[in-house]
Amino acid sequence: MTIAGDAGIRLQILEKMILSRRFEDQITELAEEQGRLPGMQILATGQEAAVAAVLALRDDDVIVTNHRSHAHILARGADPNTLMAEIMGKESGVNHGKSGTLHLIVPEVNVLMTSTVVGAAPPLAAGAAFAQQYTESEAITAVFFGDGAAAEGSVHEAMNLAGVWKLPLLFICENNCWAGAQSYQEHCSVGNIASRAGSYGMPGDLVNGNDADDVLKTALDLAARCREGKGPALMELATYRMHGHGEFDKQHYVDPEELKEWAARDPLTMYRKRLTEEGVATAEQIESMEQEAARIVEEAVRFAEESPYPAPEAVLDHVWAEARATR
C-alpha cells in the first residue's frame, strides 16, 4: 500500500484523531468541575497518532488495550454516547456504569478488554491470539501497552509465549516517556523497547509515534505478517504524554522546556498541516471535521448527563457469564 496514494484512510485517521482530541479535551474540562466525573481520568492527549494502528486492522481483529484507551476505542468505532456515559458511571454506559474509564470493554467492536493493571493486557491478548490460531481464524489480536508496562514480567512472558507458539499477536508499545512520575530513562536500561523483540524471535520496529503515516505503514506491514502465520511482531511508538498521569496530576516534575518541545510536535497539528499541503484535505473539510467532532461530543455529554445511575440492586448484574458447552 502506498500511503501517499490512499486519501480515504488518511482522512479517516485525521477524523478519528480530531474526535479523540475533542473527546478527551471535554473530559479534561469536566474533571476540573467538582463532582462531574467519578474516579480517576487517564488520557492520551498528544498520542492520537496511535489511531492509525487501529485503522490498520480489520473488523474481525481483536483489540486489547490499557488505561489510556479512549482514542483506540473511538477509532474502533465505539459509540461516543455510551462511552461518555460509562465514564460518568451511568447505566446506559457500555458496561452499565461498572467499569468507568479504566476497564472499558466494548465487544461489539471487538475491544476485548481494557485494564488499568499495568502489564495485564499482553498475557490476555496472548490468550485471544491463541484462540484465533486454534480455530484457524484469519483474524489477529493487537495489544496496546505503555513503556512502564514493558518492564513488567507479565509482558516478557507474553512476548516469549507468543514467539514460541508463533501467535498472530501484534504488540504495540506507546512509549510516552513517562511511567507515572518516573521518566523513561530511569526505568529502561536500553535505548528503546523495540530492540527487545529479537530476544523473542519477532521483528521490532521503532516508529515516530507522532506521525500517523509512519504508524499506519508499520502497522499494516506487521499486521500482514502476523496474519500470514509468521508469528508475532512488536512496534514501539515514540511519543509523549502531554498531560499528567491522571487529570489530578499537574506534573510539576516535568521540565517545562521538554513539554514545550514536544508540544511543537503535536501529532494532530502536524497531520492537519501535511494533509492540507498534499491536497488530501481542504481547510473546509478539516473545519467540518472539527465542527462534527464538537457536535458528537456535545451530544455524548448530554446523553450521559440525562442517563440514570445504575440501581443498587443491579450491582451483581453482568458480573457472571453463563457457561456454555463447546462440544
CSV table of C-alpha atoms in Angstrom, one decimal:
chain,number,residue,atom,x,y,z
A,1,MET,CA,0.0,0.0,0.0
A,2,THR,CA,1.2,3.5,-0.9
A,3,ILE,CA,0.3,5.7,2.0
A,4,ALA,CA,0.5,8.9,-0.1
A,5,GLY,CA,-1.9,7.5,-2.6
A,6,ASP,CA,-4.6,6.4,-0.2
A,7,ALA,CA,-6.5,9.5,0.7
A,8,GLY,CA,-9.5,7.6,2.1
A,9,ILE,CA,-7.8,6.0,5.1
A,10,ARG,CA,-5.7,9.1,5.8
A,11,LEU,CA,-8.9,11.2,6.0
A,12,GLN,CA,-10.4,8.6,8.4
A,13,ILE,CA,-7.3,8.8,10.5
A,14,LEU,CA,-7.5,12.6,10.7
A,15,GLU,CA,-11.2,12.5,11.5
A,16,LYS,CA,-10.7,10.0,14.4
A,17,MET,CA,-7.7,11.9,15.7
A,18,ILE,CA,-9.8,15.1,15.8
A,19,LEU,CA,-12.7,13.3,17.5
A,20,SER,CA,-10.3,11.7,20.1
A,21,ARG,CA,-8.7,15.0,21.0
A,22,ARG,CA,-12.1,16.8,21.3
A,23,PHE,CA,-13.5,13.9,23.4
A,24,GLU,CA,-10.6,14.0,25.8
A,25,ASP,CA,-10.4,17.8,26.0
A,26,GLN,CA,-14.0,17.6,27.1
A,27,ILE,CA,-13.1,15.1,29.8
A,28,THR,CA,-10.3,17.5,31.0
A,29,GLU,CA,-12.9,20.2,31.3
A,30,LEU,CA,-15.4,18.0,33.2
A,31,ALA,CA,-12.6,16.7,35.5
A,32,GLU,CA,-12.0,20.2,36.7
A,33,GLU,CA,-15.6,20.5,38.0
A,34,GLN,CA,-16.2,19.1,41.4
A,35,GLY,CA,-18.5,16.0,41.3
A,36,ARG,CA,-18.9,15.8,37.5
A,37,LEU,CA,-16.8,12.7,36.9
A,38,PRO,CA,-16.3,9.8,39.3
A,39,GLY,CA,-12.9,8.2,39.8
A,40,MET,CA,-9.6,8.8,38.0
A,41,GLN,CA,-9.4,10.2,34.5
A,42,ILE,CA,-6.3,9.0,32.5
A,43,LEU,CA,-6.0,10.5,29.0
A,44,ALA,CA,-3.8,10.1,25.9
A,45,THR,CA,-3.7,13.7,24.8
A,46,GLY,CA,-0.8,14.1,22.4
A,47,GLN,CA,-0.8,10.4,21.5
A,48,GLU,CA,-3.6,10.4,18.9
A,49,ALA,CA,-1.5,9.1,16.0
A,50,ALA,CA,-2.0,5.7,17.6
A,51,VAL,CA,-5.4,5.6,16.0
A,52,ALA,CA,-3.7,4.9,12.7
A,53,ALA,CA,-2.6,1.5,14.1
A,54,VAL,CA,-6.3,0.8,15.0
A,55,LEU,CA,-7.4,1.7,11.5
A,56,ALA,CA,-4.8,-0.7,10.0
A,57,LEU,CA,-6.7,-3.6,11.5
A,58,ARG,CA,-9.7,-5.5,10.1
A,59,ASP,CA,-13.1,-5.5,11.8
A,60,ASP,CA,-12.7,-9.1,12.9
A,61,ASP,CA,-9.4,-8.4,14.6
A,62,VAL,CA,-9.4,-8.2,18.4
A,63,ILE,CA,-8.0,-5.2,20.4
A,64,VAL,CA,-6.8,-5.5,24.0
A,65,THR,CA,-5.8,-2.1,25.5
A,66,ASN,CA,-4.8,-0.3,28.6
A,67,HIS,CA,-6.0,2.6,30.8
A,68,ARG,CA,-5.2,5.2,28.0
A,69,SER,CA,-7.8,3.7,25.8
A,70,HIS,CA,-10.3,6.3,24.6
A,71,ALA,CA,-8.6,7.0,21.3
A,72,HIS,CA,-8.2,3.3,20.5
A,73,ILE,CA,-11.9,2.6,21.3
A,74,LEU,CA,-13.2,5.7,19.4
A,75,ALA,CA,-11.1,4.8,16.4
A,76,ARG,CA,-12.5,1.3,16.5
A,77,GLY,CA,-16.0,2.8,16.1
A,78,ALA,CA,-17.5,2.6,19.6
A,79,ASP,CA,-20.5,4.9,20.3
A,80,PRO,CA,-19.3,8.1,21.9
A,81,ASN,CA,-22.6,8.4,23.7
A,82,THR,CA,-22.4,5.1,25.6
A,83,LEU,CA,-18.6,5.6,26.1
A,84,MET,CA,-19.1,9.0,27.8
A,85,ALA,CA,-22.0,7.6,29.8
A,86,GLU,CA,-19.7,4.8,31.1
A,87,ILE,CA,-17.0,7.4,32.0
A,88,MET,CA,-19.7,9.2,34.1
A,89,GLY,CA,-20.7,5.9,35.7
A,90,LYS,CA,-24.2,5.7,34.1
A,91,GLU,CA,-26.4,2.7,33.5
A,92,SER,CA,-26.5,3.5,29.7
A,93,GLY,CA,-22.7,3.2,29.5
A,94,VAL,CA,-21.0,0.4,27.5
A,95,ASN,CA,-20.6,-1.6,30.7
A,96,HIS,CA,-23.6,-0.3,32.6
A,97,GLY,CA,-21.6,2.1,34.7
A,98,LYS,CA,-19.5,-0.7,36.3
A,99,SER,CA,-16.1,-0.1,34.6
A,100,GLY,CA,-15.7,3.7,34.5
A,101,THR,CA,-12.9,4.9,32.2
A,102,LEU,CA,-10.3,2.4,33.3
A,103,HIS,CA,-11.8,-1.0,32.5
A,104,LEU,CA,-13.8,-0.4,29.3
A,105,ILE,CA,-15.0,-3.4,27.3
A,106,VAL,CA,-16.7,-2.9,24.0
A,107,PRO,CA,-17.3,-6.4,22.5
A,108,GLU,CA,-19.5,-5.1,19.6
A,109,VAL,CA,-16.3,-3.5,18.1
A,110,ASN,CA,-14.0,-6.4,19.2
A,111,VAL,CA,-12.4,-4.4,22.1
A,112,LEU,CA,-11.9,-7.5,24.3
A,113,MET,CA,-10.8,-5.6,27.4
A,114,THR,CA,-9.2,-2.6,29.0
A,115,SER,CA,-7.1,-2.9,32.1
A,116,THR,CA,-5.6,-0.4,34.5
A,117,VAL,CA,-3.4,-3.2,35.9
A,118,VAL,CA,0.0,-2.4,34.5
A,119,GLY,CA,1.1,-5.2,32.3
A,120,ALA,CA,-2.1,-7.2,32.4
A,121,ALA,CA,-3.1,-6.7,28.8
A,122,PRO,CA,-0.4,-8.7,26.9
A,123,PRO,CA,-1.0,-12.1,28.6
A,124,LEU,CA,-4.7,-11.9,28.0
A,125,ALA,CA,-4.0,-10.8,24.4
A,126,ALA,CA,-1.9,-13.9,24.0
A,127,GLY,CA,-4.9,-15.9,25.0
A,128,ALA,CA,-7.0,-14.2,22.4
A,129,ALA,CA,-4.4,-14.8,19.8
A,130,PHE,CA,-4.1,-18.4,20.7
A,131,ALA,CA,-7.9,-18.8,20.3
A,132,GLN,CA,-7.6,-17.3,16.8
A,133,GLN,CA,-4.7,-19.6,15.9
A,134,TYR,CA,-6.5,-22.7,17.4
A,135,THR,CA,-9.7,-22.0,15.4
A,136,GLU,CA,-7.7,-21.3,12.2
A,137,SER,CA,-9.1,-17.8,12.1
A,138,GLU,CA,-7.6,-15.2,9.8
A,139,ALA,CA,-8.0,-12.5,12.4
A,140,ILE,CA,-5.2,-11.3,14.6
A,141,THR,CA,-5.0,-9.6,18.0
A,142,ALA,CA,-3.4,-6.2,18.7
A,143,VAL,CA,-2.4,-5.2,22.2
A,144,PHE,CA,-1.6,-1.7,23.4
A,145,PHE,CA,0.6,-1.1,26.4
A,146,GLY,CA,3.0,1.6,27.7
A,147,ASP,CA,6.7,1.9,28.3
A,148,GLY,CA,6.1,1.4,32.1
A,149,ALA,CA,4.3,-1.9,31.4
A,150,ALA,CA,7.1,-3.0,29.2
A,151,ALA,CA,9.2,-3.6,32.3
A,152,GLU,CA,6.6,-6.0,33.9
A,153,GLY,CA,7.4,-9.7,33.9
A,154,SER,CA,4.0,-10.5,32.5
A,155,VAL,CA,4.8,-8.6,29.3
A,156,HIS,CA,8.0,-10.5,28.8
A,157,GLU,CA,6.2,-13.8,29.5
A,158,ALA,CA,3.5,-12.9,26.9
A,159,MET,CA,6.1,-12.0,24.3
A,160,ASN,CA,8.1,-15.2,24.9
A,161,LEU,CA,5.0,-17.4,24.7
A,162,ALA,CA,3.8,-15.5,21.5
A,163,GLY,CA,7.2,-16.1,20.0
A,164,VAL,CA,7.4,-19.8,20.9
A,165,TRP,CA,3.9,-20.5,19.6
A,166,LYS,CA,4.1,-18.1,16.7
A,167,LEU,CA,0.8,-16.4,17.7
A,168,PRO,CA,-0.9,-13.8,15.5
A,169,LEU,CA,-0.3,-11.1,18.0
A,170,LEU,CA,0.8,-7.5,17.3
A,171,PHE,CA,2.4,-5.8,20.4
A,172,ILE,CA,2.0,-2.0,20.2
A,173,CYS,CA,4.0,-0.1,22.9
A,174,GLU,CA,3.1,3.5,23.2
A,175,ASN,CA,6.3,4.9,24.7
A,176,ASN,CA,5.2,8.3,26.1
A,177,CYS,CA,8.4,8.8,28.1
A,178,TRP,CA,6.6,8.6,31.5
A,179,ALA,CA,5.6,5.7,33.8
A,180,GLY,CA,3.6,7.6,36.3
A,181,ALA,CA,6.1,10.2,37.6
A,182,GLN,CA,9.1,8.1,36.5
A,183,SER,CA,10.9,9.1,33.3
A,184,TYR,CA,11.7,6.5,30.7
A,185,GLN,CA,15.5,6.9,31.3
A,186,GLU,CA,15.0,5.9,34.9
A,187,HIS,CA,13.4,2.6,34.3
A,188,CYS,CA,14.7,1.3,31.0
A,189,SER,CA,18.3,0.1,30.6
A,190,VAL,CA,18.4,0.2,26.8
A,191,GLY,CA,17.7,3.0,24.3
A,192,ASN,CA,14.4,1.6,23.1
A,193,ILE,CA,11.9,-1.1,23.7
A,194,ALA,CA,11.6,-2.3,20.1
A,195,SER,CA,15.1,-3.8,20.3
A,196,ARG,CA,13.9,-6.4,22.8
A,197,ALA,CA,11.8,-8.1,20.1
A,198,GLY,CA,14.8,-10.1,18.8
A,199,SER,CA,15.0,-11.9,22.1
A,200,TYR,CA,11.6,-13.4,21.4
A,201,GLY,CA,12.1,-14.2,17.8
A,202,MET,CA,10.0,-11.4,16.4
A,203,PRO,CA,10.6,-8.2,14.4
A,204,GLY,CA,10.6,-5.0,16.4
A,205,ASP,CA,10.1,-1.6,14.7
A,206,LEU,CA,10.7,1.8,16.3
A,207,VAL,CA,8.2,4.3,14.8
A,208,ASN,CA,7.7,8.0,15.1
A,209,GLY,CA,4.6,7.8,17.3
A,210,ASN,CA,3.6,11.3,16.5
A,211,ASP,CA,3.5,10.6,12.7
A,212,ALA,CA,0.2,8.9,11.8
A,213,ASP,CA,1.5,7.9,8.3
A,214,ASP,CA,4.5,6.2,9.8
A,215,VAL,CA,2.3,4.4,12.4
A,216,LEU,CA,-0.1,3.3,9.7
A,217,LYS,CA,2.5,1.9,7.3
A,218,THR,CA,4.3,0.0,10.0
A,219,ALA,CA,1.1,-1.4,11.5
A,220,LEU,CA,-0.1,-2.5,8.1
A,221,ASP,CA,3.2,-4.3,7.4
A,222,LEU,CA,3.4,-6.0,10.8
A,223,ALA,CA,-0.3,-6.9,10.9
A,224,ALA,CA,0.0,-8.6,7.5
A,225,ARG,CA,3.0,-10.6,8.8
A,226,CYS,CA,1.0,-11.8,11.8
A,227,ARG,CA,-1.9,-12.7,9.5
A,228,GLU,CA,0.3,-14.8,7.3
A,229,GLY,CA,1.2,-17.1,10.2
A,230,LYS,CA,4.7,-15.8,10.7
A,231,GLY,CA,4.2,-15.1,14.4
A,232,PRO,CA,4.1,-12.0,16.5
A,233,ALA,CA,5.6,-8.6,16.0
A,234,LEU,CA,6.4,-5.5,18.1
A,235,MET,CA,6.1,-1.9,17.2
A,236,GLU,CA,7.1,0.9,19.5
A,237,LEU,CA,5.5,4.3,19.1
A,238,ALA,CA,7.9,7.0,20.3
A,239,THR,CA,5.5,9.7,21.6
A,240,TYR,CA,5.0,11.9,24.6
A,241,ARG,CA,2.4,12.2,27.4
A,242,MET,CA,1.2,15.8,27.3
A,243,HIS,CA,-0.9,15.7,30.5
A,244,GLY,CA,-0.1,14.2,33.9
A,245,HIS,CA,-0.6,10.5,34.7
A,246,GLY,CA,-4.2,11.4,35.5
A,247,GLU,CA,-6.1,14.7,35.4
A,248,PHE,CA,-5.3,15.2,39.1
A,249,ASP,CA,-1.6,15.2,38.3
A,250,LYS,CA,-0.2,18.6,37.4
A,251,GLN,CA,3.1,17.0,36.5
A,252,HIS,CA,5.3,19.5,38.3
A,253,TYR,CA,8.2,17.0,37.9
A,254,VAL,CA,8.3,17.6,34.1
A,255,ASP,CA,10.7,20.1,32.6
A,256,PRO,CA,8.6,22.9,31.0
A,257,GLU,CA,11.0,23.2,28.2
A,258,GLU,CA,10.7,19.5,27.4
A,259,LEU,CA,6.9,19.8,27.4
A,260,LYS,CA,7.1,22.8,25.1
A,261,GLU,CA,9.4,20.9,22.7
A,262,TRP,CA,7.0,18.0,22.4
A,263,ALA,CA,4.0,20.3,22.1
A,264,ALA,CA,5.7,21.6,18.9
A,265,ARG,CA,5.5,18.0,17.6
A,266,ASP,CA,1.7,17.7,18.2
A,267,PRO,CA,0.5,14.8,16.0
A,268,LEU,CA,-2.8,16.4,15.2
A,269,THR,CA,-1.3,19.8,14.2
A,270,MET,CA,1.3,18.1,12.0
A,271,TYR,CA,-1.2,15.8,10.3
A,272,ARG,CA,-3.6,18.6,9.6
A,273,LYS,CA,-0.8,20.5,8.0
A,274,ARG,CA,0.5,17.6,6.0
A,275,LEU,CA,-2.8,16.6,4.5
A,276,THR,CA,-3.6,20.2,3.6
A,277,GLU,CA,-0.2,20.7,1.9
A,278,GLU,CA,-0.6,17.5,0.0
A,279,GLY,CA,-4.1,18.3,-1.2
A,280,VAL,CA,-5.6,15.3,0.6
A,281,ALA,CA,-7.8,17.6,2.7
A,282,THR,CA,-9.0,21.1,2.3
A,283,ALA,CA,-9.3,23.7,5.1
A,284,GLU,CA,-13.0,23.5,4.7
A,285,GLN,CA,-13.0,19.7,5.1
A,286,ILE,CA,-11.0,19.9,8.3
A,287,GLU,CA,-13.2,22.7,9.7
A,288,SER,CA,-16.2,20.4,9.0
A,289,MET,CA,-14.5,17.6,10.9
A,290,GLU,CA,-13.8,19.9,13.8
A,291,GLN,CA,-17.4,21.0,13.9
A,292,GLU,CA,-18.8,17.5,13.7
A,293,ALA,CA,-16.5,16.3,16.5
A,294,ALA,CA,-17.7,19.1,18.7
A,295,ARG,CA,-21.3,18.2,17.9
A,296,ILE,CA,-20.7,14.5,18.6
A,297,VAL,CA,-19.0,15.2,22.0
A,298,GLU,CA,-21.6,17.7,23.0
A,299,GLU,CA,-24.3,15.1,22.3
A,300,ALA,CA,-22.3,12.5,24.2
A,301,VAL,CA,-22.2,14.7,27.3
A,302,ARG,CA,-25.9,15.5,27.0
A,303,PHE,CA,-26.8,11.8,26.6
A,304,ALA,CA,-24.6,10.8,29.6
A,305,GLU,CA,-25.9,13.6,31.9
A,306,GLU,CA,-29.5,12.6,31.1
A,307,SER,CA,-28.9,8.9,31.8
A,308,PRO,CA,-29.6,7.4,35.3
A,309,TYR,CA,-27.0,5.9,37.5
A,310,PRO,CA,-27.4,2.1,37.9
A,311,ALA,CA,-29.8,0.9,40.6
A,312,PRO,CA,-28.2,-0.5,43.8
A,313,GLU,CA,-29.9,-3.9,43.2
A,314,ALA,CA,-28.1,-4.2,39.8
A,315,VAL,CA,-24.7,-4.4,41.5
A,316,LEU,CA,-24.2,-8.1,40.6
A,317,ASP,CA,-25.8,-8.0,37.2
A,318,HIS,CA,-23.4,-8.7,34.3
A,319,VAL,CA,-20.7,-10.0,36.6
A,320,TRP,CA,-21.1,-13.7,35.8
A,321,ALA,CA,-21.4,-15.3,32.4
A,322,GLU,CA,-23.4,-18.4,31.9
A,323,ALA,CA,-21.3,-21.4,31.0
A,324,ARG,CA,-21.9,-22.9,27.5
A,325,ALA,CA,-20.9,-26.3,26.3
A,326,THR,CA,-18.4,-26.1,23.5
A,327,ARG,CA,-18.7,-29.7,22.3
